[in-house]
Structures are given as C-alpha cells and as structure tokens.
mmCIF file with all atom_site columns, C-alpha atoms in Angstrom:
data_model
loop_
_atom_site.group_PDB
_atom_site.id
_atom_site.type_symbol
_atom_site.label_atom_id
_atom_site.label_alt_id
_atom_site.label_comp_id
_atom_site.label_asym_id
_atom_site.label_entity_id
_atom_site.label_seq_id
_atom_site.pdbx_PDB_ins_code
_atom_site.Cartn_x
_atom_site.Cartn_y
_atom_site.Cartn_z
_atom_site.occupancy
_atom_site.B_iso_or_equiv
_atom_site.pdbx_formal_charge
_atom_site.auth_seq_id
_atom_site.auth_comp_id
_atom_site.auth_asym_id
_atom_site.auth_atom_id
_atom_site.pdbx_PDB_model_num
ATOM 1   C CA . UNK A 1 1   ? 108.271 -213.357 218.282 1.00 32.00 ? 1   UNK A CA 1
ATOM 2   C CA . UNK A 1 2   ? 107.749 -214.130 214.611 1.00 33.00 ? 2   UNK A CA 1
ATOM 3   C CA . UNK A 1 3   ? 106.276 -217.528 215.499 1.00 38.00 ? 3   UNK A CA 1
ATOM 4   C CA . UNK A 1 4   ? 103.239 -215.872 216.984 1.00 33.00 ? 4   UNK A CA 1
ATOM 5   C CA . UNK A 1 5   ? 102.718 -213.742 213.874 1.00 33.00 ? 5   UNK A CA 1
ATOM 6   C CA . UNK A 1 6   ? 103.652 -216.348 211.281 1.00 36.00 ? 6   UNK A CA 1
ATOM 7   C CA . UNK A 1 7   ? 100.063 -216.764 210.145 1.00 37.00 ? 7   UNK A CA 1
ATOM 8   C CA . UNK A 1 8   ? 100.100 -213.133 208.990 1.00 35.00 ? 8   UNK A CA 1
ATOM 9   C CA . UNK A 1 9   ? 103.024 -213.783 206.688 1.00 35.00 ? 9   UNK A CA 1
ATOM 10  C CA . UNK A 1 10  ? 101.610 -216.788 204.882 1.00 35.00 ? 10  UNK A CA 1
ATOM 11  C CA . UNK A 1 11  ? 100.963 -215.814 201.286 1.00 35.00 ? 11  UNK A CA 1
ATOM 12  C CA . UNK A 1 12  ? 97.248  -216.646 201.390 1.00 35.00 ? 12  UNK A CA 1
ATOM 13  C CA . UNK A 1 13  ? 96.691  -214.649 204.605 1.00 35.00 ? 13  UNK A CA 1
ATOM 14  C CA . UNK A 1 14  ? 98.740  -211.543 203.776 1.00 32.00 ? 14  UNK A CA 1
ATOM 15  C CA . UNK A 1 15  ? 95.999  -209.785 201.822 1.00 34.00 ? 15  UNK A CA 1
ATOM 16  C CA . UNK A 1 16  ? 93.390  -210.706 204.404 1.00 38.00 ? 16  UNK A CA 1
ATOM 17  C CA . UNK A 1 17  ? 95.292  -209.051 207.252 1.00 43.00 ? 17  UNK A CA 1
ATOM 18  C CA . UNK A 1 18  ? 96.173  -205.978 205.162 1.00 69.00 ? 18  UNK A CA 1
ATOM 19  C CA . UNK A 1 19  ? 92.477  -205.394 204.430 1.00 83.00 ? 19  UNK A CA 1
ATOM 20  C CA . UNK A 1 20  ? 91.836  -204.963 208.147 1.00 90.00 ? 20  UNK A CA 1
ATOM 21  C CA . UNK A 1 21  ? 94.116  -201.937 208.471 1.00 93.00 ? 21  UNK A CA 1
ATOM 22  C CA . UNK A 1 22  ? 94.391  -198.390 207.215 1.00 93.00 ? 22  UNK A CA 1
ATOM 23  C CA . UNK A 1 23  ? 97.701  -196.795 206.346 1.00 93.00 ? 23  UNK A CA 1
ATOM 24  C CA . UNK A 1 24  ? 97.808  -193.342 207.937 1.00 93.00 ? 24  UNK A CA 1
ATOM 25  C CA . UNK A 1 25  ? 100.330 -190.978 206.323 1.00 93.00 ? 25  UNK A CA 1
ATOM 26  C CA . UNK A 1 26  ? 102.282 -188.519 208.447 1.00 89.00 ? 26  UNK A CA 1
ATOM 27  C CA . UNK A 1 27  ? 100.176 -185.512 207.400 1.00 91.00 ? 27  UNK A CA 1
ATOM 28  C CA . UNK A 1 28  ? 96.947  -187.181 208.627 1.00 93.00 ? 28  UNK A CA 1
ATOM 29  C CA . UNK A 1 29  ? 98.208  -187.895 212.132 1.00 93.00 ? 29  UNK A CA 1
ATOM 30  C CA . UNK A 1 30  ? 96.403  -185.306 214.226 1.00 95.00 ? 30  UNK A CA 1
ATOM 31  C CA . UNK A 1 31  ? 94.047  -184.778 217.160 1.00 95.00 ? 31  UNK A CA 1
ATOM 32  C CA . UNK A 1 32  ? 91.058  -186.061 215.160 1.00 95.00 ? 32  UNK A CA 1
ATOM 33  C CA . UNK A 1 33  ? 92.870  -189.337 214.591 1.00 96.00 ? 33  UNK A CA 1
ATOM 34  C CA . UNK A 1 34  ? 93.793  -189.414 218.272 1.00 96.00 ? 34  UNK A CA 1
ATOM 35  C CA . UNK A 1 35  ? 90.098  -189.330 219.216 1.00 96.00 ? 35  UNK A CA 1
ATOM 36  C CA . UNK A 1 36  ? 89.456  -192.278 216.882 1.00 96.00 ? 36  UNK A CA 1
ATOM 37  C CA . UNK A 1 37  ? 92.364  -194.245 218.350 1.00 97.00 ? 37  UNK A CA 1
ATOM 38  C CA . UNK A 1 38  ? 91.069  -193.620 221.868 1.00 97.00 ? 38  UNK A CA 1
ATOM 39  C CA . UNK A 1 39  ? 87.591  -194.820 220.815 1.00 96.00 ? 39  UNK A CA 1
ATOM 40  C CA . UNK A 1 40  ? 89.093  -197.929 219.193 1.00 97.00 ? 40  UNK A CA 1
ATOM 41  C CA . UNK A 1 41  ? 91.126  -198.764 222.294 1.00 97.00 ? 41  UNK A CA 1
ATOM 42  C CA . UNK A 1 42  ? 88.061  -198.273 224.521 1.00 97.00 ? 42  UNK A CA 1
ATOM 43  C CA . UNK A 1 43  ? 86.038  -200.576 222.269 1.00 97.00 ? 43  UNK A CA 1
ATOM 44  C CA . UNK A 1 44  ? 88.870  -203.106 222.374 1.00 97.00 ? 44  UNK A CA 1
ATOM 45  C CA . UNK A 1 45  ? 88.928  -202.908 226.156 1.00 97.00 ? 45  UNK A CA 1
ATOM 46  C CA . UNK A 1 46  ? 85.167  -203.441 226.454 1.00 98.00 ? 46  UNK A CA 1
ATOM 47  C CA . UNK A 1 47  ? 85.184  -206.374 224.015 1.00 98.00 ? 47  UNK A CA 1
ATOM 48  C CA . UNK A 1 48  ? 88.171  -207.895 225.797 1.00 98.00 ? 48  UNK A CA 1
ATOM 49  C CA . UNK A 1 49  ? 86.325  -207.964 229.109 1.00 98.00 ? 49  UNK A CA 1
ATOM 50  C CA . UNK A 1 50  ? 83.186  -209.510 227.598 1.00 98.00 ? 50  UNK A CA 1
ATOM 51  C CA . UNK A 1 51  ? 85.018  -212.128 225.532 1.00 98.00 ? 51  UNK A CA 1
ATOM 52  C CA . UNK A 1 52  ? 87.300  -213.071 228.419 1.00 98.00 ? 52  UNK A CA 1
ATOM 53  C CA . UNK A 1 53  ? 84.250  -213.985 230.492 1.00 98.00 ? 53  UNK A CA 1
ATOM 54  C CA . UNK A 1 54  ? 82.559  -215.710 227.553 1.00 98.00 ? 54  UNK A CA 1
ATOM 55  C CA . UNK A 1 55  ? 85.552  -217.900 226.603 1.00 98.00 ? 55  UNK A CA 1
ATOM 56  C CA . UNK A 1 56  ? 87.176  -218.564 230.003 1.00 97.00 ? 56  UNK A CA 1
ATOM 57  C CA . UNK A 1 57  ? 85.263  -221.786 230.684 1.00 97.00 ? 57  UNK A CA 1
ATOM 58  C CA . UNK A 1 58  ? 86.060  -223.277 227.286 1.00 97.00 ? 58  UNK A CA 1
ATOM 59  C CA . UNK A 1 59  ? 89.753  -222.493 227.729 1.00 96.00 ? 59  UNK A CA 1
ATOM 60  C CA . UNK A 1 60  ? 89.638  -224.064 231.224 1.00 95.00 ? 60  UNK A CA 1
ATOM 61  C CA . UNK A 1 61  ? 88.068  -227.240 229.798 1.00 95.00 ? 61  UNK A CA 1
ATOM 62  C CA . UNK A 1 62  ? 91.049  -227.548 227.478 1.00 92.00 ? 62  UNK A CA 1
ATOM 63  C CA . UNK A 1 63  ? 93.595  -227.093 230.252 1.00 91.00 ? 63  UNK A CA 1
ATOM 64  C CA . UNK A 1 64  ? 94.320  -223.500 229.295 1.00 93.00 ? 64  UNK A CA 1
ATOM 65  C CA . UNK A 1 65  ? 93.695  -221.696 232.557 1.00 94.00 ? 65  UNK A CA 1
ATOM 66  C CA . UNK A 1 66  ? 93.553  -218.030 233.466 1.00 96.00 ? 66  UNK A CA 1
ATOM 67  C CA . UNK A 1 67  ? 92.536  -216.623 230.088 1.00 97.00 ? 67  UNK A CA 1
ATOM 68  C CA . UNK A 1 68  ? 93.346  -212.947 230.000 1.00 97.00 ? 68  UNK A CA 1
ATOM 69  C CA . UNK A 1 69  ? 92.421  -210.528 227.211 1.00 98.00 ? 69  UNK A CA 1
ATOM 70  C CA . UNK A 1 70  ? 93.360  -206.870 227.469 1.00 96.00 ? 70  UNK A CA 1
ATOM 71  C CA . UNK A 1 71  ? 94.532  -203.795 225.598 1.00 96.00 ? 71  UNK A CA 1
ATOM 72  C CA . UNK A 1 72  ? 98.246  -203.362 226.113 1.00 93.00 ? 72  UNK A CA 1
ATOM 73  C CA . UNK A 1 73  ? 100.342 -200.413 225.050 1.00 94.00 ? 73  UNK A CA 1
ATOM 74  C CA . UNK A 1 74  ? 104.033 -199.944 224.511 1.00 93.00 ? 74  UNK A CA 1
ATOM 75  C CA . UNK A 1 75  ? 106.527 -197.497 223.129 1.00 92.00 ? 75  UNK A CA 1
ATOM 76  C CA . UNK A 1 76  ? 109.401 -199.045 221.194 1.00 86.00 ? 76  UNK A CA 1
ATOM 77  C CA . UNK A 1 77  ? 108.444 -202.457 222.612 1.00 83.00 ? 77  UNK A CA 1
ATOM 78  C CA . UNK A 1 78  ? 108.658 -201.330 226.252 1.00 86.00 ? 78  UNK A CA 1
ATOM 79  C CA . UNK A 1 79  ? 105.382 -201.911 228.078 1.00 83.00 ? 79  UNK A CA 1
ATOM 80  C CA . UNK A 1 80  ? 104.739 -199.133 230.548 1.00 81.00 ? 80  UNK A CA 1
ATOM 81  C CA . UNK A 1 81  ? 101.865 -199.665 232.978 1.00 80.00 ? 81  UNK A CA 1
ATOM 82  C CA . UNK A 1 82  ? 101.107 -195.946 233.199 1.00 86.00 ? 82  UNK A CA 1
ATOM 83  C CA . UNK A 1 83  ? 100.931 -195.546 229.420 1.00 91.00 ? 83  UNK A CA 1
ATOM 84  C CA . UNK A 1 84  ? 97.470  -194.510 228.243 1.00 91.00 ? 84  UNK A CA 1
ATOM 85  C CA . UNK A 1 85  ? 95.859  -193.874 224.885 1.00 91.00 ? 85  UNK A CA 1
ATOM 86  C CA . UNK A 1 86  ? 96.550  -190.153 225.435 1.00 92.00 ? 86  UNK A CA 1
ATOM 87  C CA . UNK A 1 87  ? 100.112 -190.975 224.332 1.00 93.00 ? 87  UNK A CA 1
ATOM 88  C CA . UNK A 1 88  ? 99.005  -192.567 221.068 1.00 94.00 ? 88  UNK A CA 1
ATOM 89  C CA . UNK A 1 89  ? 100.590 -189.887 218.887 1.00 94.00 ? 89  UNK A CA 1
ATOM 90  C CA . UNK A 1 90  ? 104.074 -190.455 220.311 1.00 93.00 ? 90  UNK A CA 1
ATOM 91  C CA . UNK A 1 91  ? 106.505 -192.059 217.886 1.00 92.00 ? 91  UNK A CA 1
ATOM 92  C CA . UNK A 1 92  ? 106.817 -195.842 218.241 1.00 93.00 ? 92  UNK A CA 1
ATOM 93  C CA . UNK A 1 93  ? 103.567 -196.075 220.232 1.00 95.00 ? 93  UNK A CA 1
ATOM 94  C CA . UNK A 1 94  ? 101.698 -199.328 219.686 1.00 95.00 ? 94  UNK A CA 1
ATOM 95  C CA . UNK A 1 95  ? 98.454  -200.643 221.105 1.00 96.00 ? 95  UNK A CA 1
ATOM 96  C CA . UNK A 1 96  ? 97.141  -204.145 220.694 1.00 95.00 ? 96  UNK A CA 1
ATOM 97  C CA . UNK A 1 97  ? 94.689  -206.584 222.143 1.00 97.00 ? 97  UNK A CA 1
ATOM 98  C CA . UNK A 1 98  ? 96.787  -209.183 223.901 1.00 95.00 ? 98  UNK A CA 1
ATOM 99  C CA . UNK A 1 99  ? 95.506  -212.679 224.614 1.00 96.00 ? 99  UNK A CA 1
ATOM 100 C CA . UNK A 1 100 ? 97.271  -214.976 227.032 1.00 95.00 ? 100 UNK A CA 1
ATOM 101 C CA . UNK A 1 101 ? 96.633  -217.952 229.276 1.00 94.00 ? 101 UNK A CA 1
ATOM 102 C CA . UNK A 1 102 ? 98.494  -220.585 231.265 1.00 89.00 ? 102 UNK A CA 1
ATOM 103 C CA . UNK A 1 103 ? 98.931  -223.817 229.381 1.00 76.00 ? 103 UNK A CA 1
ATOM 104 C CA . UNK A 1 104 ? 100.384 -225.126 226.123 1.00 67.00 ? 104 UNK A CA 1
ATOM 105 C CA . UNK A 1 105 ? 101.165 -222.493 223.497 1.00 64.00 ? 105 UNK A CA 1
ATOM 106 C CA . UNK A 1 106 ? 103.696 -221.817 220.773 1.00 63.00 ? 106 UNK A CA 1
ATOM 107 C CA . UNK A 1 107 ? 106.105 -219.599 222.704 1.00 60.00 ? 107 UNK A CA 1
ATOM 108 C CA . UNK A 1 108 ? 106.105 -219.131 226.479 1.00 57.00 ? 108 UNK A CA 1
ATOM 109 C CA . UNK A 1 109 ? 108.004 -215.824 226.256 1.00 57.00 ? 109 UNK A CA 1
ATOM 110 C CA . UNK A 1 110 ? 105.244 -213.937 224.484 1.00 77.00 ? 110 UNK A CA 1
ATOM 111 C CA . UNK A 1 111 ? 101.486 -213.657 224.560 1.00 88.00 ? 111 UNK A CA 1
ATOM 112 C CA . UNK A 1 112 ? 99.515  -216.516 223.069 1.00 91.00 ? 112 UNK A CA 1
ATOM 113 C CA . UNK A 1 113 ? 98.418  -214.024 220.423 1.00 93.00 ? 113 UNK A CA 1
ATOM 114 C CA . UNK A 1 114 ? 97.976  -210.301 219.859 1.00 93.00 ? 114 UNK A CA 1
ATOM 115 C CA . UNK A 1 115 ? 95.837  -208.216 217.545 1.00 94.00 ? 115 UNK A CA 1
ATOM 116 C CA . UNK A 1 116 ? 97.365  -204.840 216.628 1.00 95.00 ? 116 UNK A CA 1
ATOM 117 C CA . UNK A 1 117 ? 95.053  -201.835 216.950 1.00 97.00 ? 117 UNK A CA 1
ATOM 118 C CA . UNK A 1 118 ? 97.324  -198.855 216.277 1.00 96.00 ? 118 UNK A CA 1
ATOM 119 C CA . UNK A 1 119 ? 101.004 -198.543 215.504 1.00 94.00 ? 119 UNK A CA 1
ATOM 120 C CA . UNK A 1 120 ? 102.892 -195.304 214.941 1.00 94.00 ? 120 UNK A CA 1
ATOM 121 C CA . UNK A 1 121 ? 106.257 -196.016 213.331 1.00 87.00 ? 121 UNK A CA 1
ATOM 122 C CA . UNK A 1 122 ? 109.293 -193.817 213.480 1.00 70.00 ? 122 UNK A CA 1
ATOM 123 C CA . UNK A 1 123 ? 110.887 -194.455 210.076 1.00 69.00 ? 123 UNK A CA 1
ATOM 124 C CA . UNK A 1 124 ? 108.445 -192.430 207.999 1.00 72.00 ? 124 UNK A CA 1
ATOM 125 C CA . UNK A 1 125 ? 106.304 -191.284 210.927 1.00 78.00 ? 125 UNK A CA 1
ATOM 126 C CA . UNK A 1 126 ? 103.282 -193.058 209.485 1.00 91.00 ? 126 UNK A CA 1
ATOM 127 C CA . UNK A 1 127 ? 100.846 -195.354 211.215 1.00 93.00 ? 127 UNK A CA 1
ATOM 128 C CA . UNK A 1 128 ? 98.541  -198.301 210.747 1.00 94.00 ? 128 UNK A CA 1
ATOM 129 C CA . UNK A 1 129 ? 95.108  -198.381 212.307 1.00 95.00 ? 129 UNK A CA 1
ATOM 130 C CA . UNK A 1 130 ? 92.646  -201.253 212.610 1.00 96.00 ? 130 UNK A CA 1
ATOM 131 C CA . UNK A 1 131 ? 89.709  -200.351 210.357 1.00 94.00 ? 131 UNK A CA 1
ATOM 132 C CA . UNK A 1 132 ? 86.456  -201.093 212.193 1.00 92.00 ? 132 UNK A CA 1
ATOM 133 C CA . UNK A 1 133 ? 84.468  -199.818 209.224 1.00 90.00 ? 133 UNK A CA 1
ATOM 134 C CA . UNK A 1 134 ? 85.659  -202.784 207.134 1.00 87.00 ? 134 UNK A CA 1
ATOM 135 C CA . UNK A 1 135 ? 86.038  -205.506 209.737 1.00 86.00 ? 135 UNK A CA 1
ATOM 136 C CA . UNK A 1 136 ? 84.196  -206.367 212.947 1.00 94.00 ? 136 UNK A CA 1
ATOM 137 C CA . UNK A 1 137 ? 86.643  -206.245 215.846 1.00 96.00 ? 137 UNK A CA 1
ATOM 138 C CA . UNK A 1 138 ? 84.640  -208.627 218.019 1.00 97.00 ? 138 UNK A CA 1
ATOM 139 C CA . UNK A 1 139 ? 84.514  -211.238 215.251 1.00 96.00 ? 139 UNK A CA 1
ATOM 140 C CA . UNK A 1 140 ? 88.248  -210.887 214.652 1.00 95.00 ? 140 UNK A CA 1
ATOM 141 C CA . UNK A 1 141 ? 89.057  -211.422 218.343 1.00 97.00 ? 141 UNK A CA 1
ATOM 142 C CA . UNK A 1 142 ? 86.738  -214.436 218.409 1.00 97.00 ? 142 UNK A CA 1
ATOM 143 C CA . UNK A 1 143 ? 88.466  -215.921 215.349 1.00 96.00 ? 143 UNK A CA 1
ATOM 144 C CA . UNK A 1 144 ? 91.792  -215.677 217.187 1.00 95.00 ? 144 UNK A CA 1
ATOM 145 C CA . UNK A 1 145 ? 90.282  -217.247 220.320 1.00 97.00 ? 145 UNK A CA 1
ATOM 146 C CA . UNK A 1 146 ? 88.879  -220.132 218.285 1.00 96.00 ? 146 UNK A CA 1
ATOM 147 C CA . UNK A 1 147 ? 92.286  -220.685 216.658 1.00 94.00 ? 147 UNK A CA 1
ATOM 148 C CA . UNK A 1 148 ? 93.867  -220.780 220.113 1.00 93.00 ? 148 UNK A CA 1
ATOM 149 C CA . UNK A 1 149 ? 91.257  -223.281 221.292 1.00 93.00 ? 149 UNK A CA 1
ATOM 150 C CA . UNK A 1 150 ? 91.998  -225.498 218.281 1.00 90.00 ? 150 UNK A CA 1
ATOM 151 C CA . UNK A 1 151 ? 95.748  -225.408 219.014 1.00 80.00 ? 151 UNK A CA 1
ATOM 152 C CA . UNK A 1 152 ? 96.655  -228.566 220.940 1.00 66.00 ? 152 UNK A CA 1
#
C-alpha cells in the first residue's frame, strides 16, 4: 500500500501535501464539521463524474481501459457499500477519491491512486480534512490523473 503513497513521503513533496489538509482537533469535531465533510464529499463525487468522462478517452488511448473515479468510504480500512457521509464522525472513518483502471499500474491489489478527503483517527480522536479554501480539488485530481497517464 505504501507504494501508491510513496510520492507523499518524499522529502520535497511532504510539505506540499501537508498544505492541502487541515488538522481538526477532537474538540472541533461536531455537526458543523459534518456538514462541511458532506459538502466536500459531494463536490468530490461531482468532480469525479466529470473528470472520468473527460479523461476516459486519453486513458483508453494509452491502454488503460475502464477509468473509474469515485468517492469511496471505509471504517478501519473496511469498505462498506452502504456507508454514507452521514457516518463521517465515526471513529476510523475515511473518505477518499479513488482512481482506478485496467492496465499497467504500480500495484494490482490497490487503486491506481487515491486522494484523501477526510480521515477521523482513533488514537487521539482527531481528523484531517482536505482544505478546499487553500487548494483546488479539481486541479489536484487532474494532477494525479496526469501523473497516471505519464506512468508507463
């Protein structure tokens, strides 16, 4: 799994990825935050649909068929189809934009890439939230798609 995230751990990229997220302390996790998470996931879902259509042909041309981009959710790493953003304040909840396709990629067992949106950890009951006020979500998804297109 670390192979797919290795670019986040490179020294020169670490600060860049950290700037895209907000640390949310335990005492700020509330219903107001929940509304913002739901809005973020809805935006992610809408952008995923648009960008999937926009990039599908280019992926096909490179032999990377069936591009799929979607918001996936899990609790403690277990994807549950019925899980919705209404559960976002449960401990170990995570939502992300997943990107996958059929064709050559780094690791067949995982998605081609994933962009975390919200993660609510259990250790200190704090969370991290993608900060759309500092970084354009659509541009970030497109950057990942372009990287995947450049991967041969």
